[in-house]
Tab-separated table of C-alpha atoms in Angstrom:
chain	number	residue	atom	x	y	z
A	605	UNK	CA	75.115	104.488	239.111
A	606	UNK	CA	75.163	104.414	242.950
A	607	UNK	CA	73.218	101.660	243.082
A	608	UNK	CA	75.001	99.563	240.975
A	609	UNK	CA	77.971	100.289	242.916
A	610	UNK	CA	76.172	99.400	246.194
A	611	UNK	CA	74.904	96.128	244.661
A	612	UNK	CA	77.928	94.787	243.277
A	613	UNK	CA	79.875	95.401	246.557
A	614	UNK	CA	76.700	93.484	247.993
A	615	UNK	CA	77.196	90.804	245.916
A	616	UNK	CA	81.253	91.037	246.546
A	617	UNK	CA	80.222	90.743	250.553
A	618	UNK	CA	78.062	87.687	250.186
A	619	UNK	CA	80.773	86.114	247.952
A	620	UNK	CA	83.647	86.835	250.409
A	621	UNK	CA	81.695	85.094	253.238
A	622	UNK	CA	81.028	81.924	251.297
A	623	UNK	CA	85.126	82.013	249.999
A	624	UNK	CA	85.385	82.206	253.960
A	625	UNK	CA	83.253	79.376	254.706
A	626	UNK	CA	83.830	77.265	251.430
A	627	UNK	CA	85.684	74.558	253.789
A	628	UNK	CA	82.917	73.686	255.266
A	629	UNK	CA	80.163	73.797	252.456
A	630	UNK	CA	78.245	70.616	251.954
A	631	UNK	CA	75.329	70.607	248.996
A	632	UNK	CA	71.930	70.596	250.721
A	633	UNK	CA	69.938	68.914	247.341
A	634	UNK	CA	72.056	65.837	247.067
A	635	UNK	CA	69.306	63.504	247.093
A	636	UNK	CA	69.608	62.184	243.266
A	637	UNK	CA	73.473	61.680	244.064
A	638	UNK	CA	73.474	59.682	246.800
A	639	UNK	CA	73.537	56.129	244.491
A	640	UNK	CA	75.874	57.745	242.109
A	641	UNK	CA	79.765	57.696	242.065
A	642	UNK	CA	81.893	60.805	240.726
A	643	UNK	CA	85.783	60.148	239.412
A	644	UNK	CA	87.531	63.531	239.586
A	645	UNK	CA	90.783	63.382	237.461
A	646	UNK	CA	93.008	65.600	238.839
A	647	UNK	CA	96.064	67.663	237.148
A	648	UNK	CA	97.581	70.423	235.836
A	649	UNK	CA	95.942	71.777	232.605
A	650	UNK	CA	96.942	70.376	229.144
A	651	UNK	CA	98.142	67.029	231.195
A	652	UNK	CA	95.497	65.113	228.924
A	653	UNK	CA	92.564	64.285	231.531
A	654	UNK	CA	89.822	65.405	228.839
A	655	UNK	CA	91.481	62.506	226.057
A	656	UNK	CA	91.532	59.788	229.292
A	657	UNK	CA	87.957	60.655	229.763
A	658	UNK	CA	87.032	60.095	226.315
A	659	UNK	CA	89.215	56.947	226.081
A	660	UNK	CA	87.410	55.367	229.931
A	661	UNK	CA	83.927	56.028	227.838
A	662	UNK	CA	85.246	54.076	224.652
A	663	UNK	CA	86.624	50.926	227.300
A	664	UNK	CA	83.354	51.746	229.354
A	665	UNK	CA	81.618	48.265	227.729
A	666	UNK	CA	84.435	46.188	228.013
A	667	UNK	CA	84.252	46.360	231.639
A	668	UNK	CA	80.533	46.077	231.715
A	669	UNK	CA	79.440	49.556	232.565
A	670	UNK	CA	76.354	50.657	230.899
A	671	UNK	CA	75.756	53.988	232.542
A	672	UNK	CA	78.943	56.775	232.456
A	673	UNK	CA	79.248	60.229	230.851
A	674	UNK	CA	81.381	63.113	231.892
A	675	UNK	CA	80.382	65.677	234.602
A	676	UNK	CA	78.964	68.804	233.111
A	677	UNK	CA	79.966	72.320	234.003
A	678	UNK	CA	77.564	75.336	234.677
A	679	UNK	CA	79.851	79.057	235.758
A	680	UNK	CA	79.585	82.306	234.974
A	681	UNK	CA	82.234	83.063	232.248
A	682	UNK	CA	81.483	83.449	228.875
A	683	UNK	CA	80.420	80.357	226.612
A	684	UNK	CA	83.145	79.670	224.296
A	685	UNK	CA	83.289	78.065	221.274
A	686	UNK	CA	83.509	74.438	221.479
A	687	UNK	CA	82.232	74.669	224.536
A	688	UNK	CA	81.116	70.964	225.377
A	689	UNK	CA	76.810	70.564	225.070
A	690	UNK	CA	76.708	69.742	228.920
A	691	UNK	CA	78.427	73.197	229.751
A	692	UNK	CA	75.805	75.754	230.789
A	693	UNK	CA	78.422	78.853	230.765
A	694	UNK	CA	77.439	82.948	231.346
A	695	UNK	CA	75.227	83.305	234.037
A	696	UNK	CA	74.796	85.984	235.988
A	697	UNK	CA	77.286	85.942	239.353
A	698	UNK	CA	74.717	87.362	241.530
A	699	UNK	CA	72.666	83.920	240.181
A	700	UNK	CA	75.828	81.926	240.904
A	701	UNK	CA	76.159	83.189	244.141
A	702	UNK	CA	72.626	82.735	245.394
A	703	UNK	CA	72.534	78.998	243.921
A	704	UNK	CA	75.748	78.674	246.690
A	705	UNK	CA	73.895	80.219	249.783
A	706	UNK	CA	71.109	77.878	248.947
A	707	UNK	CA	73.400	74.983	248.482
A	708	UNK	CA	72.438	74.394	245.556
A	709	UNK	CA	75.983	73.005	243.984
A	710	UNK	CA	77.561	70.120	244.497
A	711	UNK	CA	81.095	71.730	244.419
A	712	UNK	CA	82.182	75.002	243.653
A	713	UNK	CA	85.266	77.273	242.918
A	714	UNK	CA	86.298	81.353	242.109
A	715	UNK	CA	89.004	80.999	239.786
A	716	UNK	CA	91.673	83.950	239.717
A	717	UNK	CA	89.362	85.490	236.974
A	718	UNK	CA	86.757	85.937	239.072
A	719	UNK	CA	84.573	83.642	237.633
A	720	UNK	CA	82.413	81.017	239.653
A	721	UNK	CA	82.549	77.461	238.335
A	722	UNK	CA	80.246	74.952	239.696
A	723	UNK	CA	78.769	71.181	239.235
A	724	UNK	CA	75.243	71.187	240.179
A	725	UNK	CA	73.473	68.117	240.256
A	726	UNK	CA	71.819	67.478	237.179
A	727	UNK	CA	74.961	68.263	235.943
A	728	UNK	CA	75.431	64.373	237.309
A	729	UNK	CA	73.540	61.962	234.685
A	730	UNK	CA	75.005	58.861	234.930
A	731	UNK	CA	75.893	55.966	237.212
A	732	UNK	CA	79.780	56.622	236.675
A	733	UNK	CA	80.618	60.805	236.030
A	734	UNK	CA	84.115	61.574	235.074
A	735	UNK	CA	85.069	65.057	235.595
A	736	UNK	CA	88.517	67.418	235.539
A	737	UNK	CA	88.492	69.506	238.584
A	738	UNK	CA	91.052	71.582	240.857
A	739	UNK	CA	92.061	69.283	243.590
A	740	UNK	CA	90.455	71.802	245.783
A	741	UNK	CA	86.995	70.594	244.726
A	742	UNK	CA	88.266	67.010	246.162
A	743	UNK	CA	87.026	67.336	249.702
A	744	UNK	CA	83.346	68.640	248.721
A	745	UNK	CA	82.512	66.260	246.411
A	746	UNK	CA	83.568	63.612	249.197
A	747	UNK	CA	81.201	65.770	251.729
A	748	UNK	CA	78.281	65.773	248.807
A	749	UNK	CA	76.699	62.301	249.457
A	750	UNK	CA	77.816	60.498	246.695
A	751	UNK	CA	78.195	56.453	246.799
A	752	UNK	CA	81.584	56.650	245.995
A	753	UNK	CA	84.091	59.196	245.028
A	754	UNK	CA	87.577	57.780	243.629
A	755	UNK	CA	89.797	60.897	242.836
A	756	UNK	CA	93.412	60.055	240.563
A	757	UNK	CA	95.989	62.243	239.867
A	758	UNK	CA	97.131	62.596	236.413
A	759	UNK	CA	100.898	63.246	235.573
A	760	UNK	CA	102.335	62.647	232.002
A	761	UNK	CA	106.290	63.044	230.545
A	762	UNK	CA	107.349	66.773	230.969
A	763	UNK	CA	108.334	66.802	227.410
A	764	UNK	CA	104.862	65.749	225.964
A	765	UNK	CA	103.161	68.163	228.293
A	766	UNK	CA	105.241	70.867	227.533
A	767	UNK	CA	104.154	70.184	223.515
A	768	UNK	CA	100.449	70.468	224.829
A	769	UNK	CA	100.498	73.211	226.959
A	770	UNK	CA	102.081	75.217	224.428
A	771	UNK	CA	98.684	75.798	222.686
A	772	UNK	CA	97.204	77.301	226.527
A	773	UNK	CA	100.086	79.371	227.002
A	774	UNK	CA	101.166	81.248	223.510
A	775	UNK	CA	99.611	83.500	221.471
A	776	UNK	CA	97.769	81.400	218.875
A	777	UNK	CA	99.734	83.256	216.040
A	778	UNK	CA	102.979	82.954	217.357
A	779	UNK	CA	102.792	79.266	218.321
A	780	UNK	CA	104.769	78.523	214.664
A	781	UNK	CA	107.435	80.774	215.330
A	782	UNK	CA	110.741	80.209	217.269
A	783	UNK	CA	110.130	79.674	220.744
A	784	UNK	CA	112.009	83.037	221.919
A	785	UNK	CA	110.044	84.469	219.103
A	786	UNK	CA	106.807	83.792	220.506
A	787	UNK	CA	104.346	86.158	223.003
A	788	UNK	CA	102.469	84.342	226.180
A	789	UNK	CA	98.712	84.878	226.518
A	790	UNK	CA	97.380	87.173	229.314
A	791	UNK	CA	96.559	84.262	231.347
A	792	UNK	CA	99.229	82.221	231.114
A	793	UNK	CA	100.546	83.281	234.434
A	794	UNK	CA	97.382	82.347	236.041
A	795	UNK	CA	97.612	78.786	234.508
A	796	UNK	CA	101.409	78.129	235.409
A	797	UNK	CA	100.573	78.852	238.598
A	798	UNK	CA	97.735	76.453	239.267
A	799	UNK	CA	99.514	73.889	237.540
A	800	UNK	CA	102.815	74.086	240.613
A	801	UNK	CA	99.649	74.342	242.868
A	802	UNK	CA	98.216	71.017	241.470
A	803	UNK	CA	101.232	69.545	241.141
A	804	UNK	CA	102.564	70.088	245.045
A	805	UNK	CA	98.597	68.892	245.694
A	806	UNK	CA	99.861	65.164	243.645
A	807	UNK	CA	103.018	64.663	246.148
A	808	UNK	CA	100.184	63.609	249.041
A	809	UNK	CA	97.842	61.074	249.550
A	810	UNK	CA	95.593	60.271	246.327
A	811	UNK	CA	94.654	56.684	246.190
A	812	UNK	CA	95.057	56.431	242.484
A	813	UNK	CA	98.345	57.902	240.791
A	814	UNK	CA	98.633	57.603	237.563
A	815	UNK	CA	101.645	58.213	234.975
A	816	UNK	CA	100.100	58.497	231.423
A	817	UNK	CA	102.121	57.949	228.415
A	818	UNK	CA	101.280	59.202	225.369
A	819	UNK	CA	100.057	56.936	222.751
A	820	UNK	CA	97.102	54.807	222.113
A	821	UNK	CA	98.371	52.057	224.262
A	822	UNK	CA	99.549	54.124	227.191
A	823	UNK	CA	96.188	55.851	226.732
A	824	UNK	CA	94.111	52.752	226.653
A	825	UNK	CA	96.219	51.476	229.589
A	826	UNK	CA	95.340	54.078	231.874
A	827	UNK	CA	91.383	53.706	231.356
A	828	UNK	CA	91.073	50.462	232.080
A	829	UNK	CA	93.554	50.950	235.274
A	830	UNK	CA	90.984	53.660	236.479
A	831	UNK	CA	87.739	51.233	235.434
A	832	UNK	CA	89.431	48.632	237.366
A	833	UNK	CA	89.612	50.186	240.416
A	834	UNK	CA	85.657	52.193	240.134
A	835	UNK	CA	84.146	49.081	239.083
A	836	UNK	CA	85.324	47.279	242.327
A	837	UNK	CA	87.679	44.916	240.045
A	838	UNK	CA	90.568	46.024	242.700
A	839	UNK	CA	89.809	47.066	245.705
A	840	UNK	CA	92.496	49.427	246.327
A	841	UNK	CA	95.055	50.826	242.970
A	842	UNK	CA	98.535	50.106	243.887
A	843	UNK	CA	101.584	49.906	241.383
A	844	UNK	CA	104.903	48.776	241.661
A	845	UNK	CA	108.159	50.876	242.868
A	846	UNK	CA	109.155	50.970	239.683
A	847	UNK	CA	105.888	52.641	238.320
A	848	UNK	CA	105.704	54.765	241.111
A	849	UNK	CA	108.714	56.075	240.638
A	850	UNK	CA	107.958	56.676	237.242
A	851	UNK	CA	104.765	58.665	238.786
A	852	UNK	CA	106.636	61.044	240.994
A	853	UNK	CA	110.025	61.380	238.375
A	854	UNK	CA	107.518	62.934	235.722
A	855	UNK	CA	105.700	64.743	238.794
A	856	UNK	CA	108.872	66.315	240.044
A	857	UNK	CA	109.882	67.158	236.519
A	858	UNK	CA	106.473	68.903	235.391
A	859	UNK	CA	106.600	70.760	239.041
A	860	UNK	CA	110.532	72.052	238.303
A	861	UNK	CA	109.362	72.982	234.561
A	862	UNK	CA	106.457	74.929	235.846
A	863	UNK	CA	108.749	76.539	238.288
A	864	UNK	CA	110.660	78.216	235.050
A	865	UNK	CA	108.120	78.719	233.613
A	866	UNK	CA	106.259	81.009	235.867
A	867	UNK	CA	109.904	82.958	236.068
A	868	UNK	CA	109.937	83.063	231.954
A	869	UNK	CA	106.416	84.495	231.885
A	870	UNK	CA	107.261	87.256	234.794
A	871	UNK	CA	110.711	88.134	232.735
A	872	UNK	CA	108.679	88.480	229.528
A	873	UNK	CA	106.036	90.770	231.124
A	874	UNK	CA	108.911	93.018	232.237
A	875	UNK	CA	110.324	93.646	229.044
């Protein structure tokens, strides 16, 4: 029993000295990245960056890109089901951490769970590799040696993210009852809070901002204006005021929802 004890707090040391160090960590095995480019879509959960993935890979061959997939995902928490087949979930943390001293990933991240997410780089199998990440994970991909890294920020009508992130933050069998009727999941906290995180992250400087509306059309819209911009088809994304303003309005209002609801979850766990 002792000796598990030491070894985990071993394996807590070594962990606490790469979270110390993690602003500086650059992958060491980058050498099969280095002609490929990485799009990070950035965002608070449920904001729809898995569906504009999907949608980028359907308008792929209209824009004459032969070679794109999404990023896949190796960590340490359980595999769920429905877990995507690219997702290589429940390994060991003391395996995690060791891939990290080596520097093994490309980019990695300890989520409030204490779970280690990484991308390694077979993880990387195309010429174009979409992936959702925290905006945290921004800054090492750029450091990884990629050709070309174009990160956009993902905001969408409070009111239609609200209706998705209902599903992340209620208990599954309370989701049909009355809102006040309905219990929050135990980590519903730690999502509202990464979402005002994210969100405060989307009021700087990311080239591409992007306000998707729901719908096929507003879907299919914001593919091709990311395509445009990775395929070299613009050399820099710009909008007009008006859809910029459109940008940070839904921004500001997703930010000032999140904001209540982060006090609605604390009130409920009081009661």
């Amino acid at each position: 029993m002792g000796n598990t004890g030491g070894n985990m707090n071993s394996l807590q040391s070594r962990l606490d000295r790469l979270v110390a160090a993690r602003d500086k960590y650059e992958c060491k095995d980058n050498a099969s990245i280095a002609s490929k480019r990485v799009i990070p879509l950035l965002g608070p959960s449920a904001v729809g960056k898995s569906t504009i993935i999907t949608a980028v890979k359907q308008r792929a061959p209209i824009w004459e890109i032969a070679s794109i997939d999404e990023a896949g995902t190796t960590g340490t928490r359980a595999p769920r089901q429905g877990d995507p087949a690219n997702y290589r979930m429940g390994i060991p943390h003391d395996e995690a951490v060791e891939l990290i001293e080596k520097g093994k990933p490309v980019n990695w991240s300890l989520m409030p769970t204490g779970d280690i997410y990484m991308t390694l780089p077979e993880d990387f199998p195309a010429e174009y590799n979409f992936m959702a990440c925290l905006p945290d994970s921004v800054p090492m991909l750029k450091r990884a040696g990629f050709a070309a890294v174009h990160a956009a920020y993902i905001v969408t009508p409070v009111d239609a993210w609200e209706d998705q992130l209902a599903s992340r933050l209620y208990a599954t069998d309370t989701l049909n009852l009355p809102k006040s009727q309905r219990t929050y999941r135990p980590d519903s906290l730690g999502r509202v809070e990464e979402a005002i995180s994210s969100l405060e992250y989307g009021l700087g400087a990311v080239a591409l901002k992007i306000s998707n509306i729901p719908g096929d059309s507003g879907l299919t819209e914001t593919a091709d204006m990311i395509l445009k911009v990775v395929t070299k088809k613009a050399s820099i994304y710009s909008k007009d005021d008006n859809q910029m303003a459109e940008f940070e309005k839904n921004r500001r209002e997703m930010y000032s929802r999140a904001i209540d609801l982060s006090w609605e979850i604390r009130q409920a766990a009081q009661k």
